[in-house]
Amino acid sequence: ECKTANGLSVAFIGALDNGRTVRSLTYLLSKFDRIKFYFIAPREMQVKPDILAYLDKYKVSYELASDPSKIISQVDVVYQTRIDRERLQR
């Protein structure tokens, strides 16, 4: 049971560049204390620079990664989006 988001570590996995939910959740959860984000995606689908600039501005901790197996055991919450197969074939 978790009564607050303070101190949580959250992993976002998948196509992070075009999803509104990842963007909205990042902005919302960044309001909590000691939150840490892990953005796990292929480089071309990684979270957009404006979100990272926002996190930097407000000194919110985050890491970028491409391999979930190295991160998954360190997080409290995993939020996964789907990756469009069409985008992988380009």
PDB file of C-alpha atoms in Angstrom:
ATOM      1  CA  GLU A   1       0.000   0.000   0.000  1.00  0.00           C
ATOM      2  CA  CYS A   2       1.297   3.409  -0.980  1.00  0.00           C
ATOM      3  CA  LYS A   3      -0.275   6.504   0.540  1.00  0.00           C
ATOM      4  CA  THR A   4       1.835   9.065  -1.286  1.00  0.00           C
ATOM      5  CA  ALA A   5       3.888   9.409  -4.440  1.00  0.00           C
ATOM      6  CA  ASN A   6       6.723  11.083  -2.518  1.00  0.00           C
ATOM      7  CA  GLY A   7       9.939   9.142  -3.018  1.00  0.00           C
ATOM      8  CA  LEU A   8       8.628   6.852  -5.744  1.00  0.00           C
ATOM      9  CA  SER A   9      10.702   5.685  -8.667  1.00  0.00           C
ATOM     10  CA  VAL A  10       8.715   5.409 -11.891  1.00  0.00           C
ATOM     11  CA  ALA A  11       9.734   3.745 -15.149  1.00  0.00           C
ATOM     12  CA  PHE A  12       8.096   4.730 -18.418  1.00  0.00           C
ATOM     13  CA  ILE A  13       8.696   2.117 -21.121  1.00  0.00           C
ATOM     14  CA  GLY A  14       7.832   2.145 -24.823  1.00  0.00           C
ATOM     15  CA  ALA A  15       7.256   4.836 -27.426  1.00  0.00           C
ATOM     16  CA  LEU A  16       7.669   7.870 -25.177  1.00  0.00           C
ATOM     17  CA  ASP A  17       8.022  10.586 -27.800  1.00  0.00           C
ATOM     18  CA  ASN A  18       4.410  10.866 -28.977  1.00  0.00           C
ATOM     19  CA  GLY A  19       2.347   9.771 -26.001  1.00  0.00           C
ATOM     20  CA  ARG A  20       0.295  12.359 -24.149  1.00  0.00           C
ATOM     21  CA  THR A  21      -0.108  10.158 -21.087  1.00  0.00           C
ATOM     22  CA  VAL A  22       3.625   9.862 -20.428  1.00  0.00           C
ATOM     23  CA  ARG A  23       3.969  13.600 -20.807  1.00  0.00           C
ATOM     24  CA  SER A  24       1.041  14.354 -18.477  1.00  0.00           C
ATOM     25  CA  LEU A  25       2.091  11.824 -15.846  1.00  0.00           C
ATOM     26  CA  THR A  26       5.635  13.177 -15.865  1.00  0.00           C
ATOM     27  CA  TYR A  27       4.446  16.730 -15.256  1.00  0.00           C
ATOM     28  CA  LEU A  28       1.997  15.621 -12.555  1.00  0.00           C
ATOM     29  CA  LEU A  29       4.336  13.280 -10.681  1.00  0.00           C
ATOM     30  CA  SER A  30       7.223  15.750 -10.799  1.00  0.00           C
ATOM     31  CA  LYS A  31       5.280  17.825  -8.244  1.00  0.00           C
ATOM     32  CA  PHE A  32       6.018  15.203  -5.566  1.00  0.00           C
ATOM     33  CA  ASP A  33       9.176  15.160  -3.444  1.00  0.00           C
ATOM     34  CA  ARG A  34      12.122  12.859  -4.194  1.00  0.00           C
ATOM     35  CA  ILE A  35      10.492  11.309  -7.267  1.00  0.00           C
ATOM     36  CA  LYS A  36      12.783   9.650  -9.813  1.00  0.00           C
ATOM     37  CA  PHE A  37      11.924   8.836 -13.411  1.00  0.00           C
ATOM     38  CA  TYR A  38      13.420   6.238 -15.721  1.00  0.00           C
ATOM     39  CA  PHE A  39      12.602   6.750 -19.398  1.00  0.00           C
ATOM     40  CA  ILE A  40      13.229   3.459 -21.197  1.00  0.00           C
ATOM     41  CA  ALA A  41      12.870   3.520 -24.971  1.00  0.00           C
ATOM     42  CA  PRO A  42      14.807   3.160 -28.203  1.00  0.00           C
ATOM     43  CA  ARG A  43      16.728   6.372 -28.880  1.00  0.00           C
ATOM     44  CA  GLU A  44      14.384   7.445 -31.687  1.00  0.00           C
ATOM     45  CA  MET A  45      11.338   7.042 -29.410  1.00  0.00           C
ATOM     46  CA  GLN A  46      12.787   8.599 -26.277  1.00  0.00           C
ATOM     47  CA  VAL A  47      10.991  11.316 -24.331  1.00  0.00           C
ATOM     48  CA  LYS A  48      11.158  14.773 -25.937  1.00  0.00           C
ATOM     49  CA  PRO A  49      13.792  17.336 -24.899  1.00  0.00           C
ATOM     50  CA  ASP A  50      11.246  19.837 -23.563  1.00  0.00           C
ATOM     51  CA  ILE A  51      10.188  17.377 -20.865  1.00  0.00           C
ATOM     52  CA  LEU A  52      13.809  16.799 -19.867  1.00  0.00           C
ATOM     53  CA  ALA A  53      14.383  20.561 -19.771  1.00  0.00           C
ATOM     54  CA  TYR A  54      11.384  20.910 -17.441  1.00  0.00           C
ATOM     55  CA  LEU A  55      12.745  18.193 -15.142  1.00  0.00           C
ATOM     56  CA  ASP A  56      16.191  19.812 -15.166  1.00  0.00           C
ATOM     57  CA  LYS A  57      14.703  23.208 -14.361  1.00  0.00           C
ATOM     58  CA  TYR A  58      12.912  21.830 -11.306  1.00  0.00           C
ATOM     59  CA  LYS A  59      15.781  19.498 -10.329  1.00  0.00           C
ATOM     60  CA  VAL A  60      13.782  16.303 -10.738  1.00  0.00           C
ATOM     61  CA  SER A  61      15.934  13.188 -10.974  1.00  0.00           C
ATOM     62  CA  TYR A  62      15.720  11.041 -14.122  1.00  0.00           C
ATOM     63  CA  GLU A  63      17.676   8.584 -16.243  1.00  0.00           C
ATOM     64  CA  LEU A  64      17.405   7.662 -19.911  1.00  0.00           C
ATOM     65  CA  ALA A  65      17.872   4.020 -20.848  1.00  0.00           C
ATOM     66  CA  SER A  66      17.109   1.554 -23.600  1.00  0.00           C
ATOM     67  CA  ASP A  67      17.259  -1.753 -21.683  1.00  0.00           C
ATOM     68  CA  PRO A  68      14.464  -2.341 -19.161  1.00  0.00           C
ATOM     69  CA  SER A  69      16.155  -5.409 -17.652  1.00  0.00           C
ATOM     70  CA  LYS A  70      18.776  -3.207 -15.993  1.00  0.00           C
ATOM     71  CA  ILE A  71      16.214  -0.860 -14.412  1.00  0.00           C
ATOM     72  CA  ILE A  72      13.055  -2.819 -13.698  1.00  0.00           C
ATOM     73  CA  SER A  73      14.154  -4.172 -10.302  1.00  0.00           C
ATOM     74  CA  GLN A  74      14.910  -0.633  -9.066  1.00  0.00           C
ATOM     75  CA  VAL A  75      11.478   0.921  -9.590  1.00  0.00           C
ATOM     76  CA  ASP A  76       8.219   1.081  -7.667  1.00  0.00           C
ATOM     77  CA  VAL A  77       5.955   1.714 -10.676  1.00  0.00           C
ATOM     78  CA  VAL A  78       6.155   0.659 -14.333  1.00  0.00           C
ATOM     79  CA  TYR A  79       4.049   2.448 -16.946  1.00  0.00           C
ATOM     80  CA  GLN A  80       4.304   0.841 -20.368  1.00  0.00           C
ATOM     81  CA  THR A  81       3.096   2.173 -23.691  1.00  0.00           C
ATOM     82  CA  ARG A  82       2.931   0.218 -26.888  1.00  0.00           C
ATOM     83  CA  ILE A  83       5.377   0.687 -29.724  1.00  0.00           C
ATOM     84  CA  ASP A  84       3.801   0.908 -33.162  1.00  0.00           C
ATOM     85  CA  ARG A  85       5.332  -1.796 -35.338  1.00  0.00           C
ATOM     86  CA  GLU A  86       5.096   0.506 -38.350  1.00  0.00           C
ATOM     87  CA  ARG A  87       7.524   2.905 -36.687  1.00  0.00           C
ATOM     88  CA  LEU A  88      10.061   0.141 -36.084  1.00  0.00           C
ATOM     89  CA  GLN A  89      10.070  -0.827 -39.763  1.00  0.00           C
ATOM     90  CA  ARG A  90      10.997   2.626 -41.035  1.00  0.00           C
TER      91      ARG A  90
END
